[in-house]
Amino acid sequence: MARKAYSEQEREQVRIALLTTMLQCIVDRGLIHSSIDVLCKQVGISKTFFYTFFPSKEELVLEALRYQQPKLLQYARRLMEDSTLNWQESVRTFLETCVYGEKKGIAVLSIEEEQEIYRCLSQENFQTFRNDQTKLFRDLLEIFGLSADHIDPRLFGNLSLSMMMVYKAIPNTMPFLFPELAEDMVEFQINALLDTMQRAKESGNRVKEDVQK
């Protein structure tokens, strides 16, 4: 049987299918159960064809996480534009949605998965992804009415990601923590982060008012 010749539009459709399937696999079962064979079967392509898009599963994961970023920004904007929510409620809803990513369809890597991906990346590719992450958290802060002068985007990223990863790690990866209090822990951390963001926002507004005077 002759190999099908894919048009550019069809290739783009396959590429998007790989990205969205990878994200859903992370949500549903994690990377350990998401081999290239499984992905290809779900998308309906051959393993050989897969490698015309991505050199490895790890590169696909990075690209899938990048693909998710604009959707996170769009979601944050919708929350901030929701007239039924105040500032704190909008930011809280966003953070809670990300922490409980598996329930909300947002892909969050576990500690082991991050280590697995990192070991397989070149330093150049890792740095490119790191820059993308920094931009994501800078853009999120701006949507929330804060700038990099108010809070370092990298600090905001560390605080946000640590909440997500620790919650996901309980109890399997971090068995000495108390799983019955995992959600209480998340609520405490979100409250603390919100308080810090609120103070930074108010401080930034005062500085802006002083400059305008």
PDB file of C-alpha atoms in Angstrom:
ATOM      1  CA  MET A   1       0.000   0.000   0.000  1.00  0.00           C
ATOM      2  CA  ALA A   2       1.382   3.410  -0.947  1.00  0.00           C
ATOM      3  CA  ARG A   3       2.179   5.744   1.917  1.00  0.00           C
ATOM      4  CA  LYS A   4      -0.325   8.566   2.260  1.00  0.00           C
ATOM      5  CA  ALA A   5       0.982  11.988   1.321  1.00  0.00           C
ATOM      6  CA  TYR A   6      -0.096  14.457   3.994  1.00  0.00           C
ATOM      7  CA  SER A   7      -0.836  18.052   3.115  1.00  0.00           C
ATOM      8  CA  GLU A   8       0.532  20.835   5.314  1.00  0.00           C
ATOM      9  CA  GLN A   9      -2.943  21.313   6.776  1.00  0.00           C
ATOM     10  CA  GLU A  10      -3.224  17.608   7.600  1.00  0.00           C
ATOM     11  CA  ARG A  11       0.242  17.627   9.166  1.00  0.00           C
ATOM     12  CA  GLU A  12      -0.753  20.557  11.361  1.00  0.00           C
ATOM     13  CA  GLN A  13      -3.894  18.695  12.412  1.00  0.00           C
ATOM     14  CA  VAL A  14      -1.795  15.664  13.364  1.00  0.00           C
ATOM     15  CA  ARG A  15       0.668  17.868  15.240  1.00  0.00           C
ATOM     16  CA  ILE A  16      -2.122  19.486  17.280  1.00  0.00           C
ATOM     17  CA  ALA A  17      -3.609  16.041  17.937  1.00  0.00           C
ATOM     18  CA  LEU A  18      -0.246  14.885  19.311  1.00  0.00           C
ATOM     19  CA  LEU A  19       0.004  17.941  21.566  1.00  0.00           C
ATOM     20  CA  THR A  20      -3.528  17.682  22.939  1.00  0.00           C
ATOM     21  CA  THR A  21      -3.262  13.903  23.372  1.00  0.00           C
ATOM     22  CA  MET A  22       0.012  14.299  25.248  1.00  0.00           C
ATOM     23  CA  LEU A  23      -1.560  16.849  27.594  1.00  0.00           C
ATOM     24  CA  GLN A  24      -4.536  14.569  28.216  1.00  0.00           C
ATOM     25  CA  CYS A  25      -2.220  11.624  28.864  1.00  0.00           C
ATOM     26  CA  ILE A  26      -0.352  13.623  31.504  1.00  0.00           C
ATOM     27  CA  VAL A  27      -3.677  14.481  33.142  1.00  0.00           C
ATOM     28  CA  ASP A  28      -5.118  10.955  32.946  1.00  0.00           C
ATOM     29  CA  ARG A  29      -2.215   8.610  33.550  1.00  0.00           C
ATOM     30  CA  GLY A  30       1.133  10.435  33.724  1.00  0.00           C
ATOM     31  CA  LEU A  31       4.191  10.117  31.503  1.00  0.00           C
ATOM     32  CA  ILE A  32       5.209   6.674  32.722  1.00  0.00           C
ATOM     33  CA  HIS A  33       2.132   5.218  31.042  1.00  0.00           C
ATOM     34  CA  SER A  34       2.294   7.499  27.999  1.00  0.00           C
ATOM     35  CA  SER A  35       4.764   5.887  25.599  1.00  0.00           C
ATOM     36  CA  ILE A  36       5.183   6.971  21.991  1.00  0.00           C
ATOM     37  CA  ASP A  37       3.439   3.742  20.959  1.00  0.00           C
ATOM     38  CA  VAL A  38       0.390   4.652  23.076  1.00  0.00           C
ATOM     39  CA  LEU A  39       0.319   8.203  21.703  1.00  0.00           C
ATOM     40  CA  CYS A  40       0.612   7.055  18.092  1.00  0.00           C
ATOM     41  CA  LYS A  41      -2.183   4.534  18.568  1.00  0.00           C
ATOM     42  CA  GLN A  42      -4.489   7.176  20.017  1.00  0.00           C
ATOM     43  CA  VAL A  43      -3.714   9.692  17.258  1.00  0.00           C
ATOM     44  CA  GLY A  44      -3.800   7.037  14.541  1.00  0.00           C
ATOM     45  CA  ILE A  45      -0.325   7.434  13.072  1.00  0.00           C
ATOM     46  CA  SER A  46       2.773   5.281  12.780  1.00  0.00           C
ATOM     47  CA  LYS A  47       5.772   5.611  15.061  1.00  0.00           C
ATOM     48  CA  THR A  48       7.907   6.482  12.029  1.00  0.00           C
ATOM     49  CA  PHE A  49       5.539   9.328  11.161  1.00  0.00           C
ATOM     50  CA  PHE A  50       5.686  10.568  14.777  1.00  0.00           C
ATOM     51  CA  TYR A  51       9.424  11.211  14.431  1.00  0.00           C
ATOM     52  CA  THR A  52       8.823  13.575  11.520  1.00  0.00           C
ATOM     53  CA  PHE A  53       7.220  15.890  14.088  1.00  0.00           C
ATOM     54  CA  PHE A  54       9.290  15.422  17.261  1.00  0.00           C
ATOM     55  CA  PRO A  55      12.711  13.843  17.880  1.00  0.00           C
ATOM     56  CA  SER A  56      11.580  12.358  21.219  1.00  0.00           C
ATOM     57  CA  LYS A  57       8.705  12.071  23.667  1.00  0.00           C
ATOM     58  CA  GLU A  58      10.447  14.609  25.911  1.00  0.00           C
ATOM     59  CA  GLU A  59      10.469  17.235  23.169  1.00  0.00           C
ATOM     60  CA  LEU A  60       6.775  16.561  22.571  1.00  0.00           C
ATOM     61  CA  VAL A  61       6.080  17.104  26.290  1.00  0.00           C
ATOM     62  CA  LEU A  62       7.838  20.488  26.255  1.00  0.00           C
ATOM     63  CA  GLU A  63       5.962  21.566  23.149  1.00  0.00           C
ATOM     64  CA  ALA A  64       2.676  20.376  24.673  1.00  0.00           C
ATOM     65  CA  LEU A  65       3.305  22.432  27.815  1.00  0.00           C
ATOM     66  CA  ARG A  66       4.029  25.454  25.603  1.00  0.00           C
ATOM     67  CA  TYR A  67       0.793  24.765  23.717  1.00  0.00           C
ATOM     68  CA  GLN A  68      -1.062  24.869  27.037  1.00  0.00           C
ATOM     69  CA  GLN A  69       0.365  28.253  28.070  1.00  0.00           C
ATOM     70  CA  PRO A  70      -1.829  30.529  25.872  1.00  0.00           C
ATOM     71  CA  LYS A  71      -4.895  28.680  27.150  1.00  0.00           C
ATOM     72  CA  LEU A  72      -3.843  29.395  30.737  1.00  0.00           C
ATOM     73  CA  LEU A  73      -3.398  33.075  29.917  1.00  0.00           C
ATOM     74  CA  GLN A  74      -6.776  33.182  28.188  1.00  0.00           C
ATOM     75  CA  TYR A  75      -8.406  31.536  31.217  1.00  0.00           C
ATOM     76  CA  ALA A  76      -6.764  34.068  33.557  1.00  0.00           C
ATOM     77  CA  ARG A  77      -8.057  36.948  31.417  1.00  0.00           C
ATOM     78  CA  ARG A  78     -11.595  35.541  31.445  1.00  0.00           C
ATOM     79  CA  LEU A  79     -11.528  35.337  35.226  1.00  0.00           C
ATOM     80  CA  MET A  80     -10.242  38.914  35.572  1.00  0.00           C
ATOM     81  CA  GLU A  81     -12.967  40.136  33.202  1.00  0.00           C
ATOM     82  CA  ASP A  82     -15.713  38.279  35.107  1.00  0.00           C
ATOM     83  CA  SER A  83     -17.765  41.016  36.773  1.00  0.00           C
ATOM     84  CA  THR A  84     -19.137  38.556  39.335  1.00  0.00           C
ATOM     85  CA  LEU A  85     -15.656  37.990  40.799  1.00  0.00           C
ATOM     86  CA  ASN A  86     -13.459  40.426  42.700  1.00  0.00           C
ATOM     87  CA  TRP A  87      -9.676  40.467  42.265  1.00  0.00           C
ATOM     88  CA  GLN A  88      -8.948  37.953  45.010  1.00  0.00           C
ATOM     89  CA  GLU A  89     -11.657  35.566  43.843  1.00  0.00           C
ATOM     90  CA  SER A  90     -10.353  35.656  40.267  1.00  0.00           C
ATOM     91  CA  VAL A  91      -6.751  34.924  41.243  1.00  0.00           C
ATOM     92  CA  ARG A  92      -7.816  32.288  43.783  1.00  0.00           C
ATOM     93  CA  THR A  93      -9.943  30.495  41.188  1.00  0.00           C
ATOM     94  CA  PHE A  94      -7.036  30.454  38.746  1.00  0.00           C
ATOM     95  CA  LEU A  95      -4.574  29.067  41.305  1.00  0.00           C
ATOM     96  CA  GLU A  96      -7.011  26.445  42.540  1.00  0.00           C
ATOM     97  CA  THR A  97      -7.723  25.346  38.978  1.00  0.00           C
ATOM     98  CA  CYS A  98      -3.999  24.875  38.349  1.00  0.00           C
ATOM     99  CA  VAL A  99      -3.300  23.069  41.631  1.00  0.00           C
ATOM    100  CA  TYR A 100      -6.154  20.639  41.061  1.00  0.00           C
ATOM    101  CA  GLY A 101      -5.098  20.310  37.438  1.00  0.00           C
ATOM    102  CA  GLU A 102      -6.056  16.660  37.066  1.00  0.00           C
ATOM    103  CA  LYS A 103      -9.652  17.491  37.985  1.00  0.00           C
ATOM    104  CA  LYS A 104      -9.721  20.519  35.659  1.00  0.00           C
ATOM    105  CA  GLY A 105      -7.923  19.070  32.643  1.00  0.00           C
ATOM    106  CA  ILE A 106      -4.709  21.052  33.153  1.00  0.00           C
ATOM    107  CA  ALA A 107      -1.466  19.120  32.714  1.00  0.00           C
ATOM    108  CA  VAL A 108       0.923  19.385  35.659  1.00  0.00           C
ATOM    109  CA  LEU A 109       4.125  17.346  35.730  1.00  0.00           C
ATOM    110  CA  SER A 110       5.025  15.382  38.839  1.00  0.00           C
ATOM    111  CA  ILE A 111       8.451  15.668  40.476  1.00  0.00           C
ATOM    112  CA  GLU A 112       9.568  12.387  38.872  1.00  0.00           C
ATOM    113  CA  GLU A 113       8.264  13.461  35.463  1.00  0.00           C
ATOM    114  CA  GLU A 114      10.171  16.749  35.600  1.00  0.00           C
ATOM    115  CA  GLN A 115      13.356  14.844  36.447  1.00  0.00           C
ATOM    116  CA  GLU A 116      12.762  12.400  33.598  1.00  0.00           C
ATOM    117  CA  ILE A 117      12.245  15.206  31.086  1.00  0.00           C
ATOM    118  CA  TYR A 118      15.200  17.249  32.341  1.00  0.00           C
ATOM    119  CA  ARG A 119      17.632  14.322  32.007  1.00  0.00           C
ATOM    120  CA  CYS A 120      16.777  13.966  28.320  1.00  0.00           C
ATOM    121  CA  LEU A 121      17.036  17.629  27.309  1.00  0.00           C
ATOM    122  CA  SER A 122      19.971  19.539  25.941  1.00  0.00           C
ATOM    123  CA  GLN A 123      20.960  22.580  27.972  1.00  0.00           C
ATOM    124  CA  GLU A 124      19.909  24.794  25.074  1.00  0.00           C
ATOM    125  CA  ASN A 125      16.407  23.337  24.918  1.00  0.00           C
ATOM    126  CA  PHE A 126      16.052  23.497  28.677  1.00  0.00           C
ATOM    127  CA  GLN A 127      17.060  27.163  28.731  1.00  0.00           C
ATOM    128  CA  THR A 128      14.585  27.954  25.953  1.00  0.00           C
ATOM    129  CA  PHE A 129      11.803  26.334  27.958  1.00  0.00           C
ATOM    130  CA  ARG A 130      12.952  28.137  31.105  1.00  0.00           C
ATOM    131  CA  ASN A 131      12.663  31.455  29.240  1.00  0.00           C
ATOM    132  CA  ASP A 132       9.162  30.489  28.081  1.00  0.00           C
ATOM    133  CA  GLN A 133       8.195  29.724  31.673  1.00  0.00           C
ATOM    134  CA  THR A 134       9.494  33.058  32.904  1.00  0.00           C
ATOM    135  CA  LYS A 135       7.466  34.848  30.226  1.00  0.00           C
ATOM    136  CA  LEU A 136       4.348  32.868  31.164  1.00  0.00           C
ATOM    137  CA  PHE A 137       4.536  33.915  34.806  1.00  0.00           C
ATOM    138  CA  ARG A 138       5.372  37.513  33.854  1.00  0.00           C
ATOM    139  CA  ASP A 139       2.318  37.612  31.583  1.00  0.00           C
ATOM    140  CA  LEU A 140       0.137  36.113  34.325  1.00  0.00           C
ATOM    141  CA  LEU A 141       1.282  38.750  36.806  1.00  0.00           C
ATOM    142  CA  GLU A 142       0.450  41.498  34.313  1.00  0.00           C
ATOM    143  CA  ILE A 143      -3.024  40.034  33.785  1.00  0.00           C
ATOM    144  CA  PHE A 144      -3.457  40.073  37.565  1.00  0.00           C
ATOM    145  CA  GLY A 145      -2.447  43.747  37.664  1.00  0.00           C
ATOM    146  CA  LEU A 146       1.121  43.228  38.867  1.00  0.00           C
ATOM    147  CA  SER A 147       4.437  43.837  37.166  1.00  0.00           C
ATOM    148  CA  ALA A 148       7.877  42.292  37.498  1.00  0.00           C
ATOM    149  CA  ASP A 149       8.742  45.305  39.681  1.00  0.00           C
ATOM    150  CA  HIS A 150       6.097  44.185  42.175  1.00  0.00           C
ATOM    151  CA  ILE A 151       6.955  40.464  42.259  1.00  0.00           C
ATOM    152  CA  ASP A 152       9.728  38.589  40.472  1.00  0.00           C
ATOM    153  CA  PRO A 153       7.985  36.322  37.918  1.00  0.00           C
ATOM    154  CA  ARG A 154      10.420  33.529  38.801  1.00  0.00           C
ATOM    155  CA  LEU A 155       9.416  33.729  42.462  1.00  0.00           C
ATOM    156  CA  PHE A 156       5.738  33.702  41.502  1.00  0.00           C
ATOM    157  CA  GLY A 157       6.487  30.680  39.306  1.00  0.00           C
ATOM    158  CA  ASN A 158       8.307  28.831  42.084  1.00  0.00           C
ATOM    159  CA  LEU A 159       5.521  29.435  44.585  1.00  0.00           C
ATOM    160  CA  SER A 160       2.797  28.430  42.133  1.00  0.00           C
ATOM    161  CA  LEU A 161       4.556  25.360  40.749  1.00  0.00           C
ATOM    162  CA  SER A 162       5.630  24.119  44.183  1.00  0.00           C
ATOM    163  CA  MET A 163       1.993  24.150  45.316  1.00  0.00           C
ATOM    164  CA  MET A 164       0.953  22.126  42.278  1.00  0.00           C
ATOM    165  CA  MET A 165       3.810  19.634  42.428  1.00  0.00           C
ATOM    166  CA  VAL A 166       3.692  18.982  46.177  1.00  0.00           C
ATOM    167  CA  TYR A 167      -0.067  18.455  46.077  1.00  0.00           C
ATOM    168  CA  LYS A 168       0.377  16.006  43.188  1.00  0.00           C
ATOM    169  CA  ALA A 169       3.209  14.239  45.062  1.00  0.00           C
ATOM    170  CA  ILE A 170       1.048  13.392  48.091  1.00  0.00           C
ATOM    171  CA  PRO A 171       1.013  10.605  49.159  1.00  0.00           C
ATOM    172  CA  ASN A 172       2.999   8.455  46.701  1.00  0.00           C
ATOM    173  CA  THR A 173       6.169  10.520  46.304  1.00  0.00           C
ATOM    174  CA  MET A 174       6.044  12.289  49.668  1.00  0.00           C
ATOM    175  CA  PRO A 175       4.548   9.672  52.036  1.00  0.00           C
ATOM    176  CA  PHE A 176       5.727  11.426  55.209  1.00  0.00           C
ATOM    177  CA  LEU A 177       3.327  14.309  54.579  1.00  0.00           C
ATOM    178  CA  PHE A 178      -0.256  14.057  55.806  1.00  0.00           C
ATOM    179  CA  PRO A 179      -2.502  13.390  52.771  1.00  0.00           C
ATOM    180  CA  GLU A 180      -5.702  14.047  54.727  1.00  0.00           C
ATOM    181  CA  LEU A 181      -4.616  17.693  55.081  1.00  0.00           C
ATOM    182  CA  ALA A 182      -3.401  18.183  51.504  1.00  0.00           C
ATOM    183  CA  GLU A 183      -6.276  20.465  50.503  1.00  0.00           C
ATOM    184  CA  ASP A 184      -5.980  22.461  53.736  1.00  0.00           C
ATOM    185  CA  MET A 185      -2.298  22.919  52.915  1.00  0.00           C
ATOM    186  CA  VAL A 186      -3.180  24.212  49.440  1.00  0.00           C
ATOM    187  CA  GLU A 187      -5.715  26.668  50.869  1.00  0.00           C
ATOM    188  CA  PHE A 188      -3.126  27.991  53.345  1.00  0.00           C
ATOM    189  CA  GLN A 189      -0.521  28.411  50.604  1.00  0.00           C
ATOM    190  CA  ILE A 190      -2.947  30.150  48.255  1.00  0.00           C
ATOM    191  CA  ASN A 191      -4.036  32.523  51.045  1.00  0.00           C
ATOM    192  CA  ALA A 192      -0.402  33.368  51.809  1.00  0.00           C
ATOM    193  CA  LEU A 193       0.395  33.959  48.136  1.00  0.00           C
ATOM    194  CA  LEU A 194      -2.718  36.095  47.680  1.00  0.00           C
ATOM    195  CA  ASP A 195      -1.782  38.233  50.697  1.00  0.00           C
ATOM    196  CA  THR A 196       1.707  38.789  49.268  1.00  0.00           C
ATOM    197  CA  MET A 197       0.312  39.653  45.841  1.00  0.00           C
ATOM    198  CA  GLN A 198      -2.255  42.019  47.370  1.00  0.00           C
ATOM    199  CA  ARG A 199       0.425  43.896  49.340  1.00  0.00           C
ATOM    200  CA  ALA A 200       2.646  44.126  46.261  1.00  0.00           C
ATOM    201  CA  LYS A 201      -0.301  45.397  44.212  1.00  0.00           C
ATOM    202  CA  GLU A 202      -1.207  48.050  46.784  1.00  0.00           C
ATOM    203  CA  SER A 203       2.428  49.104  47.114  1.00  0.00           C
ATOM    204  CA  GLY A 204       2.730  49.432  43.353  1.00  0.00           C
ATOM    205  CA  ASN A 205      -0.451  51.514  43.183  1.00  0.00           C
ATOM    206  CA  ARG A 206       0.863  53.878  45.888  1.00  0.00           C
ATOM    207  CA  VAL A 207       4.118  54.354  44.001  1.00  0.00           C
ATOM    208  CA  LYS A 208       2.168  55.072  40.815  1.00  0.00           C
ATOM    209  CA  GLU A 209       0.003  57.636  42.622  1.00  0.00           C
ATOM    210  CA  ASP A 210       3.084  59.337  44.095  1.00  0.00           C
ATOM    211  CA  VAL A 211       4.665  59.595  40.643  1.00  0.00           C
ATOM    212  CA  GLN A 212       1.482  61.092  39.188  1.00  0.00           C
ATOM    213  CA  LYS A 213       1.412  63.740  41.950  1.00  0.00           C
TER     214      LYS A 213
END
